[in-house]
JSON list of C-alpha atoms and ligand atoms in Angstrom, two decimals:
[
{"chain": "A", "resi": 1, "resn": "UNK", "atom": "CA", "xyz": [33.95, -7.63, 60.46]},
{"chain": "A", "resi": 2, "resn": "UNK", "atom": "CA", "xyz": [34.52, -4.07, 61.64]},
{"chain": "A", "resi": 3, "resn": "UNK", "atom": "CA", "xyz": [31.28, -2.80, 63.32]},
{"chain": "A", "resi": 4, "resn": "UNK", "atom": "CA", "xyz": [31.24, 0.31, 61.12]},
{"chain": "A", "resi": 5, "resn": "UNK", "atom": "CA", "xyz": [31.61, -1.79, 57.98]},
{"chain": "A", "resi": 6, "resn": "UNK", "atom": "CA", "xyz": [28.89, -4.11, 59.27]},
{"chain": "A", "resi": 7, "resn": "UNK", "atom": "CA", "xyz": [26.54, -1.15, 59.74]},
{"chain": "A", "resi": 8, "resn": "UNK", "atom": "CA", "xyz": [27.30, 0.19, 56.25]},
{"chain": "A", "resi": 9, "resn": "UNK", "atom": "CA", "xyz": [26.73, -3.31, 54.85]},
{"chain": "A", "resi": 10, "resn": "UNK", "atom": "CA", "xyz": [23.41, -3.43, 56.68]},
{"chain": "A", "resi": 11, "resn": "UNK", "atom": "CA", "xyz": [22.28, -0.12, 55.24]},
{"chain": "A", "resi": 12, "resn": "UNK", "atom": "CA", "xyz": [23.34, -1.28, 51.78]},
{"chain": "A", "resi": 13, "resn": "UNK", "atom": "CA", "xyz": [21.45, -4.53, 52.21]},
{"chain": "A", "resi": 14, "resn": "UNK", "atom": "CA", "xyz": [18.36, -2.60, 53.26]},
{"chain": "A", "resi": 15, "resn": "UNK", "atom": "CA", "xyz": [18.58, -0.31, 50.23]},
{"chain": "A", "resi": 16, "resn": "UNK", "atom": "CA", "xyz": [18.96, -3.28, 47.88]},
{"chain": "A", "resi": 17, "resn": "UNK", "atom": "CA", "xyz": [16.00, -5.00, 49.52]},
{"chain": "A", "resi": 18, "resn": "UNK", "atom": "CA", "xyz": [13.87, -1.86, 49.17]},
{"chain": "A", "resi": 19, "resn": "UNK", "atom": "CA", "xyz": [14.74, -1.47, 45.49]},
{"chain": "A", "resi": 20, "resn": "UNK", "atom": "CA", "xyz": [14.03, -5.14, 44.84]},
{"chain": "A", "resi": 21, "resn": "UNK", "atom": "CA", "xyz": [10.63, -5.01, 46.48]},
{"chain": "A", "resi": 22, "resn": "UNK", "atom": "CA", "xyz": [9.76, -1.76, 44.71]},
{"chain": "A", "resi": 23, "resn": "UNK", "atom": "CA", "xyz": [10.59, -3.34, 41.34]},
{"chain": "A", "resi": 24, "resn": "UNK", "atom": "CA", "xyz": [8.49, -6.36, 42.25]},
{"chain": "A", "resi": 25, "resn": "UNK", "atom": "CA", "xyz": [5.59, -4.11, 43.16]},
{"chain": "A", "resi": 26, "resn": "UNK", "atom": "CA", "xyz": [5.76, -2.32, 39.80]},
{"chain": "A", "resi": 27, "resn": "UNK", "atom": "CA", "xyz": [5.84, -5.60, 37.90]},
{"chain": "A", "resi": 28, "resn": "UNK", "atom": "CA", "xyz": [2.88, -6.98, 39.76]},
{"chain": "A", "resi": 29, "resn": "UNK", "atom": "CA", "xyz": [0.88, -3.76, 39.40]},
{"chain": "A", "resi": 30, "resn": "UNK", "atom": "CA", "xyz": [1.29, -3.91, 35.64]},
{"chain": "A", "resi": 31, "resn": "UNK", "atom": "CA", "xyz": [-0.62, -7.17, 35.03]},
{"chain": "A", "resi": 32, "resn": "UNK", "atom": "CA", "xyz": [-4.22, -6.58, 33.87]},
{"chain": "A", "resi": 33, "resn": "UNK", "atom": "CA", "xyz": [-5.68, -4.65, 36.82]},
{"chain": "A", "resi": 34, "resn": "UNK", "atom": "CA", "xyz": [-8.03, -1.70, 36.89]},
{"chain": "A", "resi": 35, "resn": "UNK", "atom": "CA", "xyz": [-6.55, 1.76, 37.46]},
{"chain": "A", "resi": 36, "resn": "UNK", "atom": "CA", "xyz": [-7.85, 1.91, 41.05]},
{"chain": "A", "resi": 37, "resn": "UNK", "atom": "CA", "xyz": [-6.61, -1.58, 41.78]},
{"chain": "A", "resi": 38, "resn": "UNK", "atom": "CA", "xyz": [-3.22, -0.73, 40.34]},
{"chain": "A", "resi": 39, "resn": "UNK", "atom": "CA", "xyz": [-2.91, 2.33, 42.60]},
{"chain": "A", "resi": 40, "resn": "UNK", "atom": "CA", "xyz": [-3.96, 0.33, 45.66]},
{"chain": "A", "resi": 41, "resn": "UNK", "atom": "CA", "xyz": [-1.64, -2.52, 44.79]},
{"chain": "A", "resi": 42, "resn": "UNK", "atom": "CA", "xyz": [1.28, -0.18, 44.16]},
{"chain": "A", "resi": 43, "resn": "UNK", "atom": "CA", "xyz": [0.76, 1.57, 47.51]},
{"chain": "A", "resi": 44, "resn": "UNK", "atom": "CA", "xyz": [0.51, -1.73, 49.32]},
{"chain": "A", "resi": 45, "resn": "UNK", "atom": "CA", "xyz": [3.69, -3.09, 47.84]},
{"chain": "A", "resi": 46, "resn": "UNK", "atom": "CA", "xyz": [5.54, 0.17, 48.37]},
{"chain": "A", "resi": 47, "resn": "UNK", "atom": "CA", "xyz": [4.52, 0.14, 52.02]},
{"chain": "A", "resi": 48, "resn": "UNK", "atom": "CA", "xyz": [5.63, -3.49, 52.38]},
{"chain": "A", "resi": 49, "resn": "UNK", "atom": "CA", "xyz": [8.91, -2.69, 50.66]},
{"chain": "A", "resi": 50, "resn": "UNK", "atom": "CA", "xyz": [9.57, 0.14, 53.11]},
{"chain": "A", "resi": 51, "resn": "UNK", "atom": "CA", "xyz": [8.69, -2.06, 56.07]},
{"chain": "A", "resi": 52, "resn": "UNK", "atom": "CA", "xyz": [10.90, -4.86, 54.77]},
{"chain": "A", "resi": 53, "resn": "UNK", "atom": "CA", "xyz": [13.84, -2.54, 54.23]},
{"chain": "A", "resi": 54, "resn": "UNK", "atom": "CA", "xyz": [13.40, -1.04, 57.69]},
{"chain": "A", "resi": 55, "resn": "UNK", "atom": "CA", "xyz": [13.31, -4.50, 59.24]},
{"chain": "A", "resi": 56, "resn": "UNK", "atom": "CA", "xyz": [16.54, -5.47, 57.47]},
{"chain": "A", "resi": 57, "resn": "UNK", "atom": "CA", "xyz": [18.33, -2.30, 58.59]},
{"chain": "A", "resi": 58, "resn": "UNK", "atom": "CA", "xyz": [17.08, -2.61, 62.19]},
{"chain": "A", "resi": 59, "resn": "UNK", "atom": "CA", "xyz": [18.17, -6.24, 62.32]},
{"chain": "A", "resi": 60, "resn": "UNK", "atom": "CA", "xyz": [21.63, -5.34, 61.09]},
{"chain": "A", "resi": 61, "resn": "UNK", "atom": "CA", "xyz": [21.91, -2.52, 63.62]},
{"chain": "A", "resi": 62, "resn": "UNK", "atom": "CA", "xyz": [20.73, -4.83, 66.40]},
{"chain": "A", "resi": 63, "resn": "UNK", "atom": "CA", "xyz": [23.33, -7.45, 65.53]},
{"chain": "A", "resi": 64, "resn": "UNK", "atom": "CA", "xyz": [26.05, -4.80, 65.39]},
{"chain": "A", "resi": 65, "resn": "UNK", "atom": "CA", "xyz": [25.04, -3.38, 68.77]},
{"chain": "A", "resi": 66, "resn": "UNK", "atom": "CA", "xyz": [24.88, -6.85, 70.31]},
{"chain": "A", "resi": 67, "resn": "UNK", "atom": "CA", "xyz": [28.36, -7.74, 69.07]},
{"chain": "A", "resi": 68, "resn": "UNK", "atom": "CA", "xyz": [29.74, -4.47, 70.42]},
{"chain": "A", "resi": 69, "resn": "UNK", "atom": "CA", "xyz": [28.27, -5.19, 73.85]},
{"chain": "A", "resi": 70, "resn": "UNK", "atom": "CA", "xyz": [29.41, -8.83, 73.90]},
{"chain": "A", "resi": 71, "resn": "UNK", "atom": "CA", "xyz": [32.44, -9.22, 76.22]},
{"chain": "A", "resi": 72, "resn": "UNK", "atom": "CA", "xyz": [35.70, -10.27, 74.59]},
{"chain": "A", "resi": 73, "resn": "UNK", "atom": "CA", "xyz": [37.45, -13.32, 76.00]},
{"chain": "A", "resi": 74, "resn": "UNK", "atom": "CA", "xyz": [40.95, -12.01, 75.44]},
{"chain": "A", "resi": 75, "resn": "UNK", "atom": "CA", "xyz": [42.84, -11.98, 78.72]},
{"chain": "A", "resi": 76, "resn": "UNK", "atom": "CA", "xyz": [39.89, -13.37, 80.67]},
{"chain": "A", "resi": 77, "resn": "UNK", "atom": "CA", "xyz": [39.00, -16.78, 82.02]},
{"chain": "A", "resi": 78, "resn": "UNK", "atom": "CA", "xyz": [38.38, -19.15, 79.13]},
{"chain": "A", "resi": 79, "resn": "UNK", "atom": "CA", "xyz": [41.17, -17.76, 76.93]},
{"chain": "A", "resi": 80, "resn": "UNK", "atom": "CA", "xyz": [44.96, -17.69, 76.84]},
{"chain": "A", "resi": 81, "resn": "UNK", "atom": "CA", "xyz": [46.33, -15.44, 79.57]},
{"chain": "A", "resi": 82, "resn": "UNK", "atom": "CA", "xyz": [49.86, -14.01, 79.44]},
{"chain": "A", "resi": 83, "resn": "UNK", "atom": "CA", "xyz": [51.81, -13.70, 82.67]},
{"chain": "A", "resi": 84, "resn": "UNK", "atom": "CA", "xyz": [55.01, -11.68, 82.78]},
{"chain": "A", "resi": 85, "resn": "UNK", "atom": "CA", "xyz": [58.24, -13.13, 84.14]},
{"chain": "A", "resi": 86, "resn": "UNK", "atom": "CA", "xyz": [58.05, -10.66, 87.04]},
{"chain": "A", "resi": 87, "resn": "UNK", "atom": "CA", "xyz": [54.97, -12.45, 88.34]},
{"chain": "A", "resi": 88, "resn": "UNK", "atom": "CA", "xyz": [56.42, -15.95, 88.33]},
{"chain": "A", "resi": 89, "resn": "UNK", "atom": "CA", "xyz": [57.10, -16.80, 91.98]},
{"chain": "A", "resi": 90, "resn": "UNK", "atom": "CA", "xyz": [60.50, -18.07, 93.00]},
{"chain": "A", "resi": 91, "resn": "UNK", "atom": "CA", "xyz": [61.02, -21.59, 94.34]},
{"chain": "A", "resi": 92, "resn": "UNK", "atom": "CA", "xyz": [59.48, -21.73, 97.81]},
{"chain": "A", "resi": 93, "resn": "UNK", "atom": "CA", "xyz": [57.75, -18.37, 97.50]},
{"chain": "A", "resi": 94, "resn": "UNK", "atom": "CA", "xyz": [54.03, -17.81, 97.99]},
{"chain": "A", "resi": 95, "resn": "UNK", "atom": "CA", "xyz": [51.70, -18.57, 95.07]},
{"chain": "A", "resi": 96, "resn": "UNK", "atom": "CA", "xyz": [50.90, -15.78, 92.62]},
{"chain": "A", "resi": 97, "resn": "UNK", "atom": "CA", "xyz": [47.14, -15.33, 92.41]},
{"chain": "A", "resi": 98, "resn": "UNK", "atom": "CA", "xyz": [45.71, -14.41, 89.00]},
{"chain": "A", "resi": 99, "resn": "UNK", "atom": "CA", "xyz": [42.23, -13.02, 89.57]},
{"chain": "A", "resi": 100, "resn": "UNK", "atom": "CA", "xyz": [40.94, -12.97, 85.98]},
{"chain": "A", "resi": 101, "resn": "UNK", "atom": "CA", "xyz": [42.39, -16.37, 85.13]},
{"chain": "A", "resi": 102, "resn": "UNK", "atom": "CA", "xyz": [41.16, -18.05, 88.34]},
{"chain": "A", "resi": 103, "resn": "UNK", "atom": "CA", "xyz": [44.46, -19.76, 88.98]},
{"chain": "A", "resi": 104, "resn": "UNK", "atom": "CA", "xyz": [47.48, -19.74, 91.27]},
{"chain": "A", "resi": 105, "resn": "UNK", "atom": "CA", "xyz": [50.99, -19.99, 89.93]},
{"chain": "A", "resi": 106, "resn": "UNK", "atom": "CA", "xyz": [53.18, -22.12, 92.16]},
{"chain": "A", "resi": 107, "resn": "UNK", "atom": "CA", "xyz": [56.80, -23.09, 91.68]},
{"chain": "A", "resi": 108, "resn": "UNK", "atom": "CA", "xyz": [59.14, -25.76, 92.99]},
{"chain": "A", "resi": 109, "resn": "UNK", "atom": "CA", "xyz": [62.37, -27.39, 91.84]},
{"chain": "A", "resi": 110, "resn": "UNK", "atom": "CA", "xyz": [60.54, -29.23, 89.05]},
{"chain": "A", "resi": 111, "resn": "UNK", "atom": "CA", "xyz": [59.01, -26.12, 87.49]},
{"chain": "A", "resi": 112, "resn": "UNK", "atom": "CA", "xyz": [55.74, -24.23, 87.65]},
{"chain": "A", "resi": 113, "resn": "UNK", "atom": "CA", "xyz": [52.07, -25.13, 87.81]},
{"chain": "A", "resi": 114, "resn": "UNK", "atom": "CA", "xyz": [48.92, -23.09, 87.22]},
{"chain": "A", "resi": 115, "resn": "UNK", "atom": "CA", "xyz": [46.49, -24.49, 89.80]},
{"chain": "A", "resi": 116, "resn": "UNK", "atom": "CA", "xyz": [42.80, -23.93, 89.02]},
{"chain": "A", "resi": 117, "resn": "UNK", "atom": "CA", "xyz": [41.29, -22.44, 92.16]},
{"chain": "A", "resi": 118, "resn": "UNK", "atom": "CA", "xyz": [37.97, -24.25, 91.78]},
{"chain": "A", "resi": 119, "resn": "UNK", "atom": "CA", "xyz": [37.72, -26.87, 94.52]},
{"chain": "A", "resi": 120, "resn": "UNK", "atom": "CA", "xyz": [37.68, -30.39, 93.11]},
{"chain": "A", "resi": 121, "resn": "UNK", "atom": "CA", "xyz": [35.09, -31.37, 95.72]},
{"chain": "A", "resi": 122, "resn": "UNK", "atom": "CA", "xyz": [32.03, -29.23, 94.94]},
{"chain": "A", "resi": 123, "resn": "UNK", "atom": "CA", "xyz": [33.46, -26.23, 93.17]},
{"chain": "A", "resi": 124, "resn": "UNK", "atom": "CA", "xyz": [34.02, -23.52, 95.80]},
{"chain": "A", "resi": 125, "resn": "UNK", "atom": "CA", "xyz": [36.87, -21.07, 95.29]},
{"chain": "A", "resi": 126, "resn": "UNK", "atom": "CA", "xyz": [39.87, -22.23, 97.29]},
{"chain": "A", "resi": 127, "resn": "UNK", "atom": "CA", "xyz": [41.93, -19.44, 98.90]},
{"chain": "A", "resi": 128, "resn": "UNK", "atom": "CA", "xyz": [45.59, -19.59, 99.84]},
{"chain": "A", "resi": 129, "resn": "UNK", "atom": "CA", "xyz": [46.16, -19.51, 103.59]},
{"chain": "A", "resi": 130, "resn": "UNK", "atom": "CA", "xyz": [49.50, -17.79, 104.20]},
{"chain": "A", "resi": 131, "resn": "UNK", "atom": "CA", "xyz": [49.36, -18.73, 107.87]},
{"chain": "A", "resi": 132, "resn": "UNK", "atom": "CA", "xyz": [49.31, -22.46, 107.24]},
{"chain": "A", "resi": 133, "resn": "UNK", "atom": "CA", "xyz": [50.96, -22.35, 103.77]},
{"chain": "A", "resi": 134, "resn": "UNK", "atom": "CA", "xyz": [48.13, -24.44, 102.37]},
{"chain": "A", "resi": 135, "resn": "UNK", "atom": "CA", "xyz": [45.11, -23.96, 100.14]},
{"chain": "A", "resi": 136, "resn": "UNK", "atom": "CA", "xyz": [42.08, -24.39, 102.39]},
{"chain": "A", "resi": 137, "resn": "UNK", "atom": "CA", "xyz": [38.55, -24.65, 101.04]},
{"chain": "A", "resi": 138, "resn": "UNK", "atom": "CA", "xyz": [36.06, -22.75, 103.24]},
{"chain": "A", "resi": 139, "resn": "UNK", "atom": "CA", "xyz": [33.09, -24.90, 102.20]},
{"chain": "A", "resi": 140, "resn": "UNK", "atom": "CA", "xyz": [33.84, -28.39, 103.54]},
{"chain": "A", "resi": 141, "resn": "UNK", "atom": "CA", "xyz": [37.42, -28.15, 104.67]},
{"chain": "A", "resi": 142, "resn": "UNK", "atom": "CA", "xyz": [39.44, -29.74, 101.89]},
{"chain": "A", "resi": 143, "resn": "UNK", "atom": "CA", "xyz": [43.13, -28.87, 102.21]},
{"chain": "A", "resi": 144, "resn": "UNK", "atom": "CA", "xyz": [45.83, -28.88, 99.55]},
{"chain": "A", "resi": 145, "resn": "UNK", "atom": "CA", "xyz": [49.53, -28.19, 99.90]},
{"chain": "A", "resi": 146, "resn": "UNK", "atom": "CA", "xyz": [51.45, -25.66, 97.81]},
{"chain": "A", "resi": 147, "resn": "UNK", "atom": "CA", "xyz": [51.94, -28.22, 95.02]},
{"chain": "A", "resi": 148, "resn": "UNK", "atom": "CA", "xyz": [48.20, -28.90, 94.85]},
{"chain": "A", "resi": 149, "resn": "UNK", "atom": "CA", "xyz": [48.29, -32.28, 96.61]},
{"chain": "A", "resi": 150, "resn": "UNK", "atom": "CA", "xyz": [45.24, -33.07, 98.71]},
{"chain": "A", "resi": 151, "resn": "UNK", "atom": "CA", "xyz": [46.19, -33.37, 102.35]},
{"chain": "A", "resi": 152, "resn": "UNK", "atom": "CA", "xyz": [42.75, -33.41, 103.98]},
{"chain": "A", "resi": 153, "resn": "UNK", "atom": "CA", "xyz": [39.00, -33.07, 103.65]},
{"chain": "A", "resi": 154, "resn": "UNK", "atom": "CA", "xyz": [36.45, -34.66, 101.34]},
{"chain": "A", "resi": 155, "resn": "UNK", "atom": "CA", "xyz": [38.18, -33.87, 98.01]},
{"chain": "A", "resi": 156, "resn": "UNK", "atom": "CA", "xyz": [39.13, -37.08, 96.21]},
{"chain": "A", "resi": 157, "resn": "UNK", "atom": "CA", "xyz": [41.91, -35.74, 93.99]},
{"chain": "A", "resi": 158, "resn": "UNK", "atom": "CA", "xyz": [44.56, -33.09, 93.89]},
{"chain": "A", "resi": 159, "resn": "UNK", "atom": "CA", "xyz": [43.85, -29.61, 92.47]},
{"chain": "A", "resi": 160, "resn": "UNK", "atom": "CA", "xyz": [43.38, -29.39, 88.72]},
{"chain": "A", "resi": 161, "resn": "UNK", "atom": "CA", "xyz": [45.96, -27.71, 86.52]},
{"chain": "A", "resi": 162, "resn": "UNK", "atom": "CA", "xyz": [45.93, -25.45, 83.48]},
{"chain": "A", "resi": 163, "resn": "UNK", "atom": "CA", "xyz": [48.37, -25.94, 80.58]},
{"chain": "A", "resi": 164, "resn": "UNK", "atom": "CA", "xyz": [51.36, -23.58, 80.55]},
{"chain": "A", "resi": 165, "resn": "UNK", "atom": "CA", "xyz": [53.51, -22.44, 77.62]},
{"chain": "A", "resi": 166, "resn": "UNK", "atom": "CA", "xyz": [56.88, -20.93, 78.53]},
{"chain": "A", "resi": 167, "resn": "UNK", "atom": "CA", "xyz": [58.36, -18.26, 76.26]},
{"chain": "A", "resi": 168, "resn": "UNK", "atom": "CA", "xyz": [62.01, -17.39, 75.68]},
{"chain": "A", "resi": 169, "resn": "UNK", "atom": "CA", "xyz": [61.78, -14.15, 77.64]},
{"chain": "A", "resi": 170, "resn": "UNK", "atom": "CA", "xyz": [60.59, -15.99, 80.75]},
{"chain": "A", "resi": 171, "resn": "UNK", "atom": "CA", "xyz": [56.98, -14.95, 80.42]},
{"chain": "A", "resi": 172, "resn": "UNK", "atom": "CA", "xyz": [54.32, -17.64, 80.13]},
{"chain": "A", "resi": 173, "resn": "UNK", "atom": "CA", "xyz": [50.87, -18.19, 78.69]},
{"chain": "A", "resi": 174, "resn": "UNK", "atom": "CA", "xyz": [48.27, -20.04, 80.75]},
{"chain": "A", "resi": 175, "resn": "UNK", "atom": "CA", "xyz": [45.43, -21.68, 78.85]},
{"chain": "A", "resi": 176, "resn": "UNK", "atom": "CA", "xyz": [42.31, -21.28, 80.97]},
{"chain": "A", "resi": 177, "resn": "UNK", "atom": "CA", "xyz": [39.87, -22.96, 78.59]},
{"chain": "A", "resi": 178, "resn": "UNK", "atom": "CA", "xyz": [37.75, -25.24, 80.83]},
{"chain": "A", "resi": 179, "resn": "UNK", "atom": "CA", "xyz": [37.95, -27.95, 78.15]},
{"chain": "A", "resi": 180, "resn": "UNK", "atom": "CA", "xyz": [41.73, -28.24, 78.49]},
{"chain": "A", "resi": 181, "resn": "UNK", "atom": "CA", "xyz": [42.01, -28.19, 82.28]},
{"chain": "A", "resi": 182, "resn": "UNK", "atom": "CA", "xyz": [44.03, -31.19, 83.40]},
{"chain": "A", "resi": 183, "resn": "UNK", "atom": "CA", "xyz": [42.46, -33.37, 86.05]},
{"chain": "A", "resi": 184, "resn": "UNK", "atom": "CA", "xyz": [44.38, -35.97, 88.01]},
{"chain": "A", "resi": 185, "resn": "UNK", "atom": "CA", "xyz": [41.51, -38.43, 88.23]},
{"chain": "A", "resi": 186, "resn": "UNK", "atom": "CA", "xyz": [41.72, -40.37, 91.47]},
{"chain": "A", "resi": 187, "resn": "UNK", "atom": "CA", "xyz": [45.22, -39.11, 92.24]},
{"chain": "A", "resi": 188, "resn": "UNK", "atom": "CA", "xyz": [45.67, -37.04, 95.36]},
{"chain": "A", "resi": 189, "resn": "UNK", "atom": "CA", "xyz": [49.42, -36.46, 95.26]},
{"chain": "A", "resi": 190, "resn": "UNK", "atom": "CA", "xyz": [51.67, -34.27, 93.20]},
{"chain": "A", "resi": 191, "resn": "UNK", "atom": "CA", "xyz": [54.02, -35.83, 90.65]},
{"chain": "A", "resi": 192, "resn": "UNK", "atom": "CA", "xyz": [57.08, -34.04, 89.23]},
{"chain": "A", "resi": 193, "resn": "UNK", "atom": "CA", "xyz": [55.57, -34.43, 85.75]},
{"chain": "A", "resi": 194, "resn": "UNK", "atom": "CA", "xyz": [52.69, -32.18, 86.85]},
{"chain": "A", "resi": 195, "resn": "UNK", "atom": "CA", "xyz": [55.05, -29.21, 86.70]},
{"chain": "A", "resi": 196, "resn": "UNK", "atom": "CA", "xyz": [56.14, -27.42, 83.55]},
{"chain": "A", "resi": 197, "resn": "UNK", "atom": "CA", "xyz": [59.94, -26.94, 83.57]},
{"chain": "A", "resi": 198, "resn": "UNK", "atom": "CA", "xyz": [60.88, -23.30, 84.15]},
{"chain": "A", "resi": 199, "resn": "UNK", "atom": "CA", "xyz": [62.71, -21.36, 82.88]},
{"chain": "B", "resi": 201, "resn": "FES", "atom": "S1", "xyz": [33.75, -27.51, 97.86]},
{"chain": "B", "resi": 201, "resn": "FES", "atom": "FE1", "xyz": [35.73, -27.48, 98.70]},
{"chain": "B", "resi": 201, "resn": "FES", "atom": "S2", "xyz": [35.67, -28.94, 100.26]},
{"chain": "B", "resi": 201, "resn": "FES", "atom": "FE2", "xyz": [33.70, -29.01, 99.40]}
]
């Protein structure tokens, strides 16, 4: 819901709650009490009604503020990330690094892959080393070639991949949801089927 509408709804809810409690207080005050007791009872219920209404409004405002401050996942790691055709590397070119998505786009004759940069050993971020044309993990020395195959170090499988959807205009969408990341359990080498045909 629109935050403004949510705030208006909250104020409306508070007003309805206040009216309801005020009516309840009048009904209760009318049942066989002395005049002094009725006045005291009415004041007490009116005060409680006001407090209840205030609590409802403050809760609604708090929820609205919290939702406004909550970061949106659109375009960030965990969501679908669009990549323009201009950023798709050519065959044999250096990987394209996507900072927000935490992946590298690599391309060969079979197509493209979005390689998750989290090391499959113990989770360090794996940088691309342009000097050696390999991904080299700084933590314990695992090494992966440009296709993500493990070529050295303690890692026991190749780099993980993220699903790719290719669009007609040559742009792509990379799904960075951690639940859909594709692991090659126990496999250290690249297979042509790991790549998504492109274009
Ligand atoms: S975390 Fe990368 S080699 Fe250990």
